[in-house]
mmCIF file of C-alpha atoms in Angstrom:
data_model
loop_
_atom_site.group_PDB
_atom_site.id
_atom_site.type_symbol
_atom_site.label_atom_id
_atom_site.label_comp_id
_atom_site.label_asym_id
_atom_site.label_seq_id
_atom_site.Cartn_x
_atom_site.Cartn_y
_atom_site.Cartn_z
ATOM 1 C CA UNK A 1 95.810 145.977 95.178
ATOM 2 C CA UNK A 2 97.749 143.052 96.719
ATOM 3 C CA UNK A 3 97.033 139.713 94.712
ATOM 4 C CA UNK A 4 95.503 136.934 97.188
ATOM 5 C CA UNK A 5 97.779 133.922 97.724
ATOM 6 C CA UNK A 6 95.444 131.792 95.807
ATOM 7 C CA UNK A 7 95.665 133.483 92.719
ATOM 8 C CA UNK A 8 98.623 132.524 90.013
ATOM 9 C CA UNK A 9 99.768 135.769 88.764
ATOM 10 C CA UNK A 10 101.127 134.010 85.640
ATOM 11 C CA UNK A 11 97.728 133.917 84.519
ATOM 12 C CA UNK A 12 96.676 137.324 84.890
ATOM 13 C CA UNK A 13 97.748 138.883 81.571
ATOM 14 C CA UNK A 14 96.140 136.248 79.568
ATOM 15 C CA UNK A 15 93.025 137.004 81.627
ATOM 16 C CA UNK A 16 93.187 140.721 81.136
ATOM 17 C CA UNK A 17 93.828 140.293 77.419
ATOM 18 C CA UNK A 18 90.962 137.629 76.735
ATOM 19 C CA UNK A 19 88.026 139.194 74.979
ATOM 20 C CA UNK A 20 85.326 137.126 73.522
ATOM 21 C CA UNK A 21 81.467 138.229 73.245
ATOM 22 C CA UNK A 22 80.511 134.320 73.686
ATOM 23 C CA UNK A 23 82.319 134.456 77.232
ATOM 24 C CA UNK A 24 80.320 137.363 78.481
ATOM 25 C CA UNK A 25 78.184 135.303 80.962
ATOM 26 C CA UNK A 26 81.384 133.716 82.462
ATOM 27 C CA UNK A 27 84.089 131.188 81.612
ATOM 28 C CA UNK A 28 86.331 128.553 83.656
ATOM 29 C CA UNK A 29 90.261 128.573 83.150
ATOM 30 C CA UNK A 30 92.360 125.687 84.422
ATOM 31 C CA UNK A 31 96.357 126.457 84.909
ATOM 32 C CA UNK A 32 97.582 123.263 83.995
ATOM 33 C CA UNK A 33 101.061 123.743 84.539
ATOM 34 C CA UNK A 34 100.491 124.684 88.239
ATOM 35 C CA UNK A 35 98.417 121.562 88.346
ATOM 36 C CA UNK A 36 101.141 119.407 87.142
ATOM 37 C CA UNK A 37 103.634 120.720 89.713
ATOM 38 C CA UNK A 38 101.080 120.018 92.613
ATOM 39 C CA UNK A 39 100.274 116.554 91.402
ATOM 40 C CA UNK A 40 104.163 115.672 91.241
ATOM 41 C CA UNK A 41 104.478 116.895 94.709
ATOM 42 C CA UNK A 42 101.379 114.455 96.059
ATOM 43 C CA UNK A 43 103.213 111.659 94.604
ATOM 44 C CA UNK A 44 106.643 112.294 96.442
ATOM 45 C CA UNK A 45 105.726 109.660 98.761
ATOM 46 C CA UNK A 46 105.248 105.621 99.004
ATOM 47 C CA UNK A 47 102.676 105.246 101.522
ATOM 48 C CA UNK A 48 99.643 105.550 99.551
ATOM 49 C CA UNK A 49 98.107 104.962 96.254
ATOM 50 C CA UNK A 50 96.283 107.791 94.841
ATOM 51 C CA UNK A 51 93.085 108.049 93.043
ATOM 52 C CA UNK A 52 91.270 111.006 91.395
ATOM 53 C CA UNK A 53 87.765 111.405 92.039
ATOM 54 C CA UNK A 54 86.332 112.161 88.668
ATOM 55 C CA UNK A 55 83.394 113.782 89.843
ATOM 56 C CA UNK A 56 85.570 116.950 91.083
ATOM 57 C CA UNK A 57 86.349 117.661 87.412
ATOM 58 C CA UNK A 58 85.918 115.467 84.359
ATOM 59 C CA UNK A 59 87.411 117.777 81.585
ATOM 60 C CA UNK A 60 89.704 115.721 79.267
ATOM 61 C CA UNK A 61 92.760 118.014 79.737
ATOM 62 C CA UNK A 62 92.403 117.482 83.667
ATOM 63 C CA UNK A 63 92.038 113.748 83.375
ATOM 64 C CA UNK A 64 95.090 113.780 80.909
ATOM 65 C CA UNK A 65 97.397 115.774 83.488
ATOM 66 C CA UNK A 66 96.346 113.438 86.224
ATOM 67 C CA UNK A 67 97.256 110.568 84.010
ATOM 68 C CA UNK A 68 100.640 112.027 83.303
ATOM 69 C CA UNK A 69 101.283 112.316 86.968
ATOM 70 C CA UNK A 70 100.263 108.673 87.695
ATOM 71 C CA UNK A 71 96.928 108.798 89.560
ATOM 72 C CA UNK A 72 94.328 106.300 88.817
ATOM 73 C CA UNK A 73 90.702 107.171 88.699
ATOM 74 C CA UNK A 74 87.665 106.598 90.620
ATOM 75 C CA UNK A 75 84.423 106.833 88.571
ATOM 76 C CA UNK A 76 80.806 106.781 90.123
ATOM 77 C CA UNK A 77 78.902 106.621 86.549
ATOM 78 C CA UNK A 78 78.969 105.404 83.197
ATOM 79 C CA UNK A 79 79.420 108.725 81.655
ATOM 80 C CA UNK A 80 82.469 109.035 83.740
ATOM 81 C CA UNK A 81 83.962 105.969 82.697
ATOM 82 C CA UNK A 82 83.363 106.521 79.243
ATOM 83 C CA UNK A 83 85.229 109.945 79.898
ATOM 84 C CA UNK A 84 88.179 108.560 81.471
ATOM 85 C CA UNK A 85 88.575 105.613 78.590
ATOM 86 C CA UNK A 86 88.165 108.189 76.073
ATOM 87 C CA UNK A 87 91.623 109.612 77.351
ATOM 88 C CA UNK A 88 93.245 106.315 76.655
ATOM 89 C CA UNK A 89 93.369 105.181 80.209
ATOM 90 C CA UNK A 90 93.230 101.441 80.829
ATOM 91 C CA UNK A 91 90.484 100.103 82.510
ATOM 92 C CA UNK A 92 92.797 98.520 84.972
ATOM 93 C CA UNK A 93 93.187 101.987 86.613
ATOM 94 C CA UNK A 94 89.521 102.626 87.261
ATOM 95 C CA UNK A 95 87.708 102.016 90.766
ATOM 96 C CA UNK A 96 83.970 102.064 90.481
ATOM 97 C CA UNK A 97 82.414 103.730 93.198
ATOM 98 C CA UNK A 98 78.959 105.297 93.931
ATOM 99 C CA UNK A 99 75.669 104.225 95.806
ATOM 100 C CA UNK A 100 73.725 103.455 92.726
ATOM 101 C CA UNK A 101 75.088 100.547 90.833
ATOM 102 C CA UNK A 102 72.715 98.649 89.246
ATOM 103 C CA UNK A 103 73.267 94.727 88.075
ATOM 104 C CA UNK A 104 73.083 96.054 84.429
ATOM 105 C CA UNK A 105 75.725 98.939 85.080
ATOM 106 C CA UNK A 106 77.857 96.315 87.189
ATOM 107 C CA UNK A 107 77.838 93.974 84.192
ATOM 108 C CA UNK A 108 78.659 97.020 81.573
ATOM 109 C CA UNK A 109 81.575 97.886 83.786
ATOM 110 C CA UNK A 110 82.920 94.077 83.852
ATOM 111 C CA UNK A 111 82.628 93.975 80.042
ATOM 112 C CA UNK A 112 84.677 97.184 79.562
ATOM 113 C CA UNK A 113 87.441 95.508 81.620
ATOM 114 C CA UNK A 114 87.046 97.601 85.096
ATOM 115 C CA UNK A 115 88.447 95.325 87.678
ATOM 116 C CA UNK A 116 88.112 97.182 90.838
ATOM 117 C CA UNK A 117 84.745 97.778 92.529
ATOM 118 C CA UNK A 118 83.473 99.442 95.706
ATOM 119 C CA UNK A 119 80.327 97.518 96.886
ATOM 120 C CA UNK A 120 77.808 99.509 98.682
ATOM 121 C CA UNK A 121 74.875 97.103 99.455
ATOM 122 C CA UNK A 122 74.284 93.441 99.834
ATOM 123 C CA UNK A 123 72.609 93.697 96.488
ATOM 124 C CA UNK A 124 75.487 94.604 94.732
ATOM 125 C CA UNK A 125 77.516 92.110 96.381
ATOM 126 C CA UNK A 126 75.370 89.578 95.304
ATOM 127 C CA UNK A 127 74.903 91.070 91.613
ATOM 128 C CA UNK A 128 78.736 91.388 90.867
ATOM 129 C CA UNK A 129 78.954 87.578 92.020
ATOM 130 C CA UNK A 130 76.415 86.797 89.528
ATOM 131 C CA UNK A 131 77.828 88.953 86.769
ATOM 132 C CA UNK A 132 81.310 87.105 87.112
ATOM 133 C CA UNK A 133 79.648 84.026 87.285
ATOM 134 C CA UNK A 134 77.719 84.548 84.129
ATOM 135 C CA UNK A 135 80.571 85.597 82.532
ATOM 136 C CA UNK A 136 82.763 82.497 83.404
ATOM 137 C CA UNK A 137 79.720 80.265 82.047
ATOM 138 C CA UNK A 138 79.784 82.173 78.555
ATOM 139 C CA UNK A 139 83.515 81.908 78.416
ATOM 140 C CA UNK A 140 83.410 78.417 79.369
ATOM 141 C CA UNK A 141 86.317 78.785 81.671
ATOM 142 C CA UNK A 142 87.763 80.762 84.546
ATOM 143 C CA UNK A 143 87.519 84.547 84.630
ATOM 144 C CA UNK A 144 89.557 86.860 86.583
ATOM 145 C CA UNK A 145 88.109 87.790 89.987
ATOM 146 C CA UNK A 146 87.656 91.530 90.539
ATOM 147 C CA UNK A 147 89.137 92.952 93.371
ATOM 148 C CA UNK A 148 85.983 94.293 95.733
ATOM 149 C CA UNK A 149 86.120 96.510 98.667
ATOM 150 C CA UNK A 150 82.881 96.697 100.954
ATOM 151 C CA UNK A 151 81.851 100.467 101.907
ATOM 152 C CA UNK A 152 81.239 100.690 105.553
ATOM 153 C CA UNK A 153 79.420 103.438 107.318
ATOM 154 C CA UNK A 154 80.190 104.444 111.001
ATOM 155 C CA UNK A 155 78.610 106.576 113.473
ATOM 156 C CA UNK A 156 80.254 109.240 116.068
ATOM 157 C CA UNK A 157 78.904 109.962 119.278
ATOM 158 C CA UNK A 158 79.370 113.694 118.979
ATOM 159 C CA UNK A 159 76.824 113.981 115.891
ATOM 160 C CA UNK A 160 78.864 116.396 113.799
ATOM 161 C CA UNK A 161 77.312 116.889 110.279
ATOM 162 C CA UNK A 162 79.532 117.344 107.191
ATOM 163 C CA UNK A 163 79.019 117.777 103.391
ATOM 164 C CA UNK A 164 79.611 113.919 103.107
ATOM 165 C CA UNK A 165 77.380 113.015 105.735
ATOM 166 C CA UNK A 166 79.951 112.724 108.828
ATOM 167 C CA UNK A 167 77.370 111.172 111.371
ATOM 168 C CA UNK A 168 74.173 111.470 109.544
ATOM 169 C CA UNK A 169 72.592 108.660 107.912
ATOM 170 C CA UNK A 170 73.738 108.489 104.387
ATOM 171 C CA UNK A 171 73.175 105.721 101.385
ATOM 172 C CA UNK A 172 76.795 105.352 101.137
ATOM 173 C CA UNK A 173 77.542 101.905 101.962
ATOM 174 C CA UNK A 174 76.409 99.681 105.035
ATOM 175 C CA UNK A 175 76.725 99.487 108.787
ATOM 176 C CA UNK A 176 79.211 97.153 110.587
ATOM 177 C CA UNK A 177 76.014 95.279 111.640
ATOM 178 C CA UNK A 178 74.753 94.665 108.275
ATOM 179 C CA UNK A 179 77.984 93.613 106.534
ATOM 180 C CA UNK A 180 78.342 91.249 109.630
ATOM 181 C CA UNK A 181 75.695 89.008 107.677
ATOM 182 C CA UNK A 182 78.499 88.474 104.841
ATOM 183 C CA UNK A 183 81.072 85.770 104.727
ATOM 184 C CA UNK A 184 83.717 86.100 102.198
ATOM 185 C CA UNK A 185 83.901 82.373 101.469
ATOM 186 C CA UNK A 186 80.277 82.845 100.250
ATOM 187 C CA UNK A 187 81.285 84.524 96.917
ATOM 188 C CA UNK A 188 83.843 82.686 95.043
ATOM 189 C CA UNK A 189 83.792 84.812 92.439
ATOM 190 C CA UNK A 190 84.866 88.058 94.060
ATOM 191 C CA UNK A 191 88.148 88.975 95.596
ATOM 192 C CA UNK A 192 86.833 90.667 98.633
ATOM 193 C CA UNK A 193 90.186 91.879 100.147
ATOM 194 C CA UNK A 194 89.171 95.531 101.230
ATOM 195 C CA UNK A 195 86.978 98.144 103.269
ATOM 196 C CA UNK A 196 86.139 101.497 102.153
ATOM 197 C CA UNK A 197 85.076 104.459 104.407
ATOM 198 C CA UNK A 198 84.686 108.065 103.442
ATOM 199 C CA UNK A 199 82.116 110.143 105.318
ATOM 200 C CA UNK A 200 83.960 113.465 105.803
ATOM 201 C CA UNK A 201 84.507 116.218 103.231
ATOM 202 C CA UNK A 202 86.407 119.375 103.193
ATOM 203 C CA UNK A 203 88.530 118.727 106.559
ATOM 204 C CA UNK A 204 90.917 121.343 107.202
ATOM 205 C CA UNK A 205 92.423 119.898 110.482
ATOM 206 C CA UNK A 206 95.383 117.347 110.586
ATOM 207 C CA UNK A 207 94.624 116.758 114.128
ATOM 208 C CA UNK A 208 90.778 115.973 113.576
ATOM 209 C CA UNK A 209 91.664 113.710 110.219
ATOM 210 C CA UNK A 210 93.941 111.761 112.332
ATOM 211 C CA UNK A 211 91.525 111.186 115.076
ATOM 212 C CA UNK A 212 88.764 110.227 112.610
ATOM 213 C CA UNK A 213 91.164 107.702 110.818
ATOM 214 C CA UNK A 214 92.296 106.161 114.147
ATOM 215 C CA UNK A 215 88.822 105.907 115.210
ATOM 216 C CA UNK A 216 88.084 103.577 112.038
ATOM 217 C CA UNK A 217 91.028 101.159 112.673
ATOM 218 C CA UNK A 218 89.297 98.835 115.248
ATOM 219 C CA UNK A 219 85.797 98.555 113.936
ATOM 220 C CA UNK A 220 87.171 97.727 110.587
ATOM 221 C CA UNK A 221 90.002 95.381 111.252
ATOM 222 C CA UNK A 222 87.323 93.603 113.475
ATOM 223 C CA UNK A 223 84.886 93.502 110.838
ATOM 224 C CA UNK A 224 87.369 91.949 108.416
ATOM 225 C CA UNK A 225 87.916 89.187 110.960
ATOM 226 C CA UNK A 226 84.282 88.673 111.542
ATOM 227 C CA UNK A 227 83.477 87.978 107.808
ATOM 228 C CA UNK A 228 86.431 85.890 107.164
ATOM 229 C CA UNK A 229 88.434 88.591 105.188
ATOM 230 C CA UNK A 230 92.119 89.069 104.867
ATOM 231 C CA UNK A 231 92.054 92.805 104.891
ATOM 232 C CA UNK A 232 94.922 93.893 102.200
ATOM 233 C CA UNK A 233 93.378 97.238 101.318
ATOM 234 C CA UNK A 234 91.904 100.220 103.060
ATOM 235 C CA UNK A 235 90.385 102.771 101.037
ATOM 236 C CA UNK A 236 89.943 106.143 103.106
ATOM 237 C CA UNK A 237 88.169 108.128 100.411
ATOM 238 C CA UNK A 238 89.167 111.585 100.555
ATOM 239 C CA UNK A 239 87.914 114.638 102.281
ATOM 240 C CA UNK A 240 91.122 116.561 102.086
ATOM 241 C CA UNK A 241 89.772 120.317 102.445
ATOM 242 C CA UNK A 242 90.337 123.580 100.778
ATOM 243 C CA UNK A 243 90.500 126.806 102.929
ATOM 244 C CA UNK A 244 87.803 128.505 100.985
ATOM 245 C CA UNK A 245 87.155 130.782 103.724
ATOM 246 C CA UNK A 246 90.675 131.998 104.120
ATOM 247 C CA UNK A 247 90.834 131.065 107.730
ATOM 248 C CA UNK A 248 94.441 130.019 107.692
ATOM 249 C CA UNK A 249 93.476 126.360 107.832
ATOM 250 C CA UNK A 250 95.776 124.933 105.444
ATOM 251 C CA UNK A 251 96.337 121.038 105.564
ATOM 252 C CA UNK A 252 100.005 119.765 105.954
ATOM 253 C CA UNK A 253 100.438 117.163 103.150
ATOM 254 C CA UNK A 254 103.594 116.031 104.975
ATOM 255 C CA UNK A 255 101.523 115.549 108.283
ATOM 256 C CA UNK A 256 99.114 113.620 106.241
ATOM 257 C CA UNK A 257 101.554 110.991 104.962
ATOM 258 C CA UNK A 258 103.065 110.896 108.320
ATOM 259 C CA UNK A 259 99.645 110.068 109.941
ATOM 260 C CA UNK A 260 98.499 107.656 107.350
ATOM 261 C CA UNK A 261 101.781 105.677 107.484
ATOM 262 C CA UNK A 262 100.945 105.072 111.182
ATOM 263 C CA UNK A 263 97.284 104.316 110.093
ATOM 264 C CA UNK A 264 98.508 101.846 107.578
ATOM 265 C CA UNK A 265 100.884 100.201 110.201
ATOM 266 C CA UNK A 266 98.049 99.818 112.812
ATOM 267 C CA UNK A 267 95.441 98.149 110.312
ATOM 268 C CA UNK A 268 98.421 96.074 108.730
ATOM 269 C CA UNK A 269 97.120 96.434 105.368
ATOM 270 C CA UNK A 270 99.381 96.118 102.224
ATOM 271 C CA UNK A 271 97.825 99.036 100.614
ATOM 272 C CA UNK A 272 96.242 102.362 101.723
ATOM 273 C CA UNK A 273 94.138 104.164 99.095
ATOM 274 C CA UNK A 274 92.946 107.735 99.076
ATOM 275 C CA UNK A 275 90.506 109.167 96.288
ATOM 276 C CA UNK A 276 91.453 112.984 95.926
ATOM 277 C CA UNK A 277 88.914 115.408 94.416
ATOM 278 C CA UNK A 278 89.212 119.100 95.274
ATOM 279 C CA UNK A 279 92.666 118.514 97.066
ATOM 280 C CA UNK A 280 93.894 117.667 93.910
ATOM 281 C CA UNK A 281 92.223 120.013 91.145
ATOM 282 C CA UNK A 282 90.772 123.048 93.129
ATOM 283 C CA UNK A 283 93.570 125.423 93.268
ATOM 284 C CA UNK A 284 94.384 124.981 89.602
ATOM 285 C CA UNK A 285 91.131 126.585 88.599
ATOM 286 C CA UNK A 286 89.532 129.948 88.072
ATOM 287 C CA UNK A 287 85.988 131.380 86.869
ATOM 288 C CA UNK A 288 85.832 134.875 85.372
ATOM 289 C CA UNK A 289 82.536 136.639 85.153
ATOM 290 C CA UNK A 290 81.478 140.254 84.505
ATOM 291 C CA UNK A 291 79.545 142.633 86.691
ATOM 292 C CA UNK A 292 76.021 143.259 85.172
ATOM 293 C CA UNK A 293 74.719 145.628 88.238
ATOM 294 C CA UNK A 294 75.668 147.459 91.322
ATOM 295 C CA UNK A 295 73.115 148.775 93.904
ATOM 296 C CA UNK A 296 72.108 149.415 97.526
ATOM 297 C CA UNK A 297 69.433 147.862 99.371
ATOM 298 C CA UNK A 298 68.983 148.864 102.945
ATOM 299 C CA UNK A 299 72.416 149.989 103.453
ATOM 300 C CA UNK A 300 73.961 146.975 101.975
ATOM 301 C CA UNK A 301 76.169 147.262 98.709
ATOM 302 C CA UNK A 302 75.349 144.462 96.204
ATOM 303 C CA UNK A 303 76.724 143.165 92.786
ATOM 304 C CA UNK A 304 74.634 141.235 90.367
ATOM 305 C CA UNK A 305 76.804 139.024 87.844
ATOM 306 C CA UNK A 306 76.189 137.672 84.535
ATOM 307 C CA UNK A 307 76.152 134.251 85.967
ATOM 308 C CA UNK A 308 75.673 132.942 89.471
ATOM 309 C CA UNK A 309 75.028 129.523 90.773
ATOM 310 C CA UNK A 310 74.008 128.378 87.266
ATOM 311 C CA UNK A 311 77.924 128.024 86.989
ATOM 312 C CA UNK A 312 79.093 127.718 90.458
ATOM 313 C CA UNK A 313 76.581 126.219 92.852
ATOM 314 C CA UNK A 314 78.908 124.986 95.504
ATOM 315 C CA UNK A 315 78.725 128.435 97.884
ATOM 316 C CA UNK A 316 74.810 128.165 97.797
ATOM 317 C CA UNK A 317 74.885 124.456 99.151
ATOM 318 C CA UNK A 318 77.913 124.790 101.472
ATOM 319 C CA UNK A 319 77.739 128.242 102.693
ATOM 320 C CA UNK A 320 81.615 128.313 101.617
ATOM 321 C CA UNK A 321 81.862 131.179 98.863
ATOM 322 C CA UNK A 322 84.822 130.698 96.439
ATOM 323 C CA UNK A 323 87.175 133.424 97.226
ATOM 324 C CA UNK A 324 87.122 136.466 94.618
ATOM 325 C CA UNK A 325 89.182 139.400 93.409
ATOM 326 C CA UNK A 326 88.830 142.224 91.017
ATOM 327 C CA UNK A 327 90.467 141.439 87.638
ATOM 328 C CA UNK A 328 92.269 144.757 87.447
ATOM 329 C CA UNK A 329 94.501 146.971 89.600
ATOM 330 C CA UNK A 330 92.686 149.046 92.216
ATOM 331 C CA UNK A 331 93.867 151.352 95.120
ATOM 332 C CA UNK A 332 90.356 151.933 96.469
ATOM 333 C CA UNK A 333 89.701 150.711 100.021
ATOM 334 C CA UNK A 334 87.907 147.515 100.589
ATOM 335 C CA UNK A 335 84.149 147.267 100.818
ATOM 336 C CA UNK A 336 81.917 144.255 101.634
ATOM 337 C CA UNK A 337 79.580 143.212 98.894
ATOM 338 C CA UNK A 338 76.724 140.603 98.431
ATOM 339 C CA UNK A 339 77.426 139.044 95.338
ATOM 340 C CA UNK A 340 74.236 137.646 93.372
ATOM 341 C CA UNK A 341 73.840 135.733 90.144
ATOM 342 C CA UNK A 342 71.051 136.665 87.514
ATOM 343 C CA UNK A 343 68.495 133.831 88.428
ATOM 344 C CA UNK A 344 65.138 134.393 89.761
ATOM 345 C CA UNK A 345 65.862 133.136 93.167
ATOM 346 C CA UNK A 346 67.441 134.198 96.344
ATOM 347 C CA UNK A 347 69.498 131.140 96.566
ATOM 348 C CA UNK A 348 71.605 132.797 93.683
ATOM 349 C CA UNK A 349 74.172 134.237 95.943
ATOM 350 C CA UNK A 350 77.863 133.736 95.810
ATOM 351 C CA UNK A 351 78.631 135.255 98.988
ATOM 352 C CA UNK A 352 79.128 138.307 101.185
ATOM 353 C CA UNK A 353 82.900 139.210 100.022
ATOM 354 C CA UNK A 354 85.474 141.820 100.253
ATOM 355 C CA UNK A 355 86.166 143.831 97.081
ATOM 356 C CA UNK A 356 87.639 147.241 96.131
ATOM 357 C CA UNK A 357 85.044 149.856 96.497
ATOM 358 C CA UNK A 358 85.341 151.239 92.830
ATOM 359 C CA UNK A 359 84.138 147.960 91.477
ATOM 360 C CA UNK A 360 81.741 148.846 88.766
ATOM 361 C CA UNK A 361 79.429 147.468 85.911
ATOM 362 C CA UNK A 362 81.489 145.409 83.139
ATOM 363 C CA UNK A 363 84.287 144.903 85.647
ATOM 364 C CA UNK A 364 85.332 141.282 85.571
ATOM 365 C CA UNK A 365 85.693 139.263 88.740
ATOM 366 C CA UNK A 366 88.087 136.255 89.271
ATOM 367 C CA UNK A 367 86.833 133.434 91.867
ATOM 368 C CA UNK A 368 89.470 130.803 92.760
ATOM 369 C CA UNK A 369 89.390 127.429 93.904
ATOM 370 C CA UNK A 370 87.300 126.783 90.978
ATOM 371 C CA UNK A 371 89.150 123.579 89.777
ATOM 372 C CA UNK A 372 86.727 121.263 91.703
ATOM 373 C CA UNK A 373 83.007 121.424 91.899
ATOM 374 C CA UNK A 374 82.604 124.262 89.493
ATOM 375 C CA UNK A 375 81.393 123.414 85.755
ATOM 376 C CA UNK A 376 79.639 119.948 86.296
ATOM 377 C CA UNK A 377 78.423 120.718 89.390
ATOM 378 C CA UNK A 378 76.287 124.030 88.612
ATOM 379 C CA UNK A 379 72.510 124.089 87.444
ATOM 380 C CA UNK A 380 72.987 125.502 84.249
ATOM 381 C CA UNK A 381 69.583 125.156 82.690
ATOM 382 C CA UNK A 382 67.523 127.568 84.927
ATOM 383 C CA UNK A 383 66.503 130.434 83.176
ATOM 384 C CA UNK A 384 68.001 129.276 79.922
ATOM 385 C CA UNK A 385 71.265 130.715 80.387
ATOM 386 C CA UNK A 386 74.253 129.790 78.325
ATOM 387 C CA UNK A 387 76.545 127.050 79.300
ATOM 388 C CA UNK A 388 79.782 128.341 80.114
ATOM 389 C CA UNK A 389 83.115 127.766 78.188
ATOM 390 C CA UNK A 390 86.152 126.058 79.593
ATOM 391 C CA UNK A 391 89.710 127.138 78.999
ATOM 392 C CA UNK A 392 93.178 125.565 79.873
ATOM 393 C CA UNK A 393 96.264 127.884 80.541
ATOM 394 C CA UNK A 394 99.711 125.964 79.569
ATOM 395 C CA UNK A 395 102.905 127.192 78.784
ATOM 396 C CA UNK A 396 101.810 130.629 78.626
ATOM 397 C CA UNK A 397 98.775 130.055 76.083
ATOM 398 C CA UNK A 398 95.161 130.240 76.993
ATOM 399 C CA UNK A 399 93.246 127.526 75.005
ATOM 400 C CA UNK A 400 89.299 127.097 74.750
ATOM 401 C CA UNK A 401 88.766 123.241 75.195
ATOM 402 C CA UNK A 402 84.728 123.529 75.570
ATOM 403 C CA UNK A 403 83.207 126.572 73.721
ATOM 404 C CA UNK A 404 80.238 128.642 75.459
ATOM 405 C CA UNK A 405 76.952 127.054 74.174
ATOM 406 C CA UNK A 406 73.631 129.183 74.041
ATOM 407 C CA UNK A 407 70.358 127.891 75.601
ATOM 408 C CA UNK A 408 69.440 126.796 71.789
ATOM 409 C CA UNK A 409 72.000 124.045 72.171
ATOM 410 C CA UNK A 410 70.083 122.151 74.692
ATOM 411 C CA UNK A 411 66.494 123.313 74.479
ATOM 412 C CA UNK A 412 63.985 121.237 72.421
#
């Protein structure tokens, strides 16, 4: 059986040997040595400043590895901020994003030392200005103005949809027309010096990405001029894709850097930022889960697993399954299976995927690209199944970071 290209064979023996009754409903593993090497390659450039979108994977060991690689951190909630700060990371290296910032949250972030914000509404802009004014009054002196980026939502005539909204109306940011009601000089407590735009997720074409980035330059630079902003920073979010469907659509990182150097020159900014999520960490992660049952329904082979969307929900909400392989050698011919989890809903389907025909009950399957949008994007509480364990693999050792937890740990 030929191993797929997404599988790091250095981890295979550890997975084969791993036996734990606590993990019989599935567990996650992250290959930190591979992650470190990947991050070092991403940092071998001087065109863009890289942030990690913590929503992709907030595990402590993942954050620590990104910290060691010189990444900064994009957090979208108080919980994500607490997790990042708990790893000893300075709040100076935190960017606060997200559409639901209240004045209370903004104040809490400022008090914890966060100095960089993406503002997504007129309310947020006014609240942050008030928070800094109130802080200066309390301190009876001048306080440092936070760096502020205004998030812009554009529309494209082709009407294409995308996991992050694409051309659909979303709560992220405001239109150019709404931001034109603002004048930077009216907010003396803030250093409003950047624009943020991020509407396209899991992009797999360098050409399409460059086309979209290029279309953004004119409306964004014009907006900056209209509101009296000296545009120093342009944050293009992330959206760099992973080829979950194995269609041969791999992005070229070197082409991305070349394209972004051009965008940086066109826009005239001092700094260009990207917030990487799946592109940074997806390839380092795996999810291992046993087969509970095999059957045929109307000539279709089906596998039922010990866990499904309660641990990895992404396939159900994107129609893009994580790739899968059998965790043992097999010379049997391939067979297409409908792969389901244990939940009492037809949504609990992990894909229509190919495996060796001799796969059977108690075999273990390994899903790839689970380093992003796995554990914390799942819906673990439905049907009261256990929470999955999380392990890291580093220097040849498999180490448990978070043990599996039964339903009794969260049920009242």
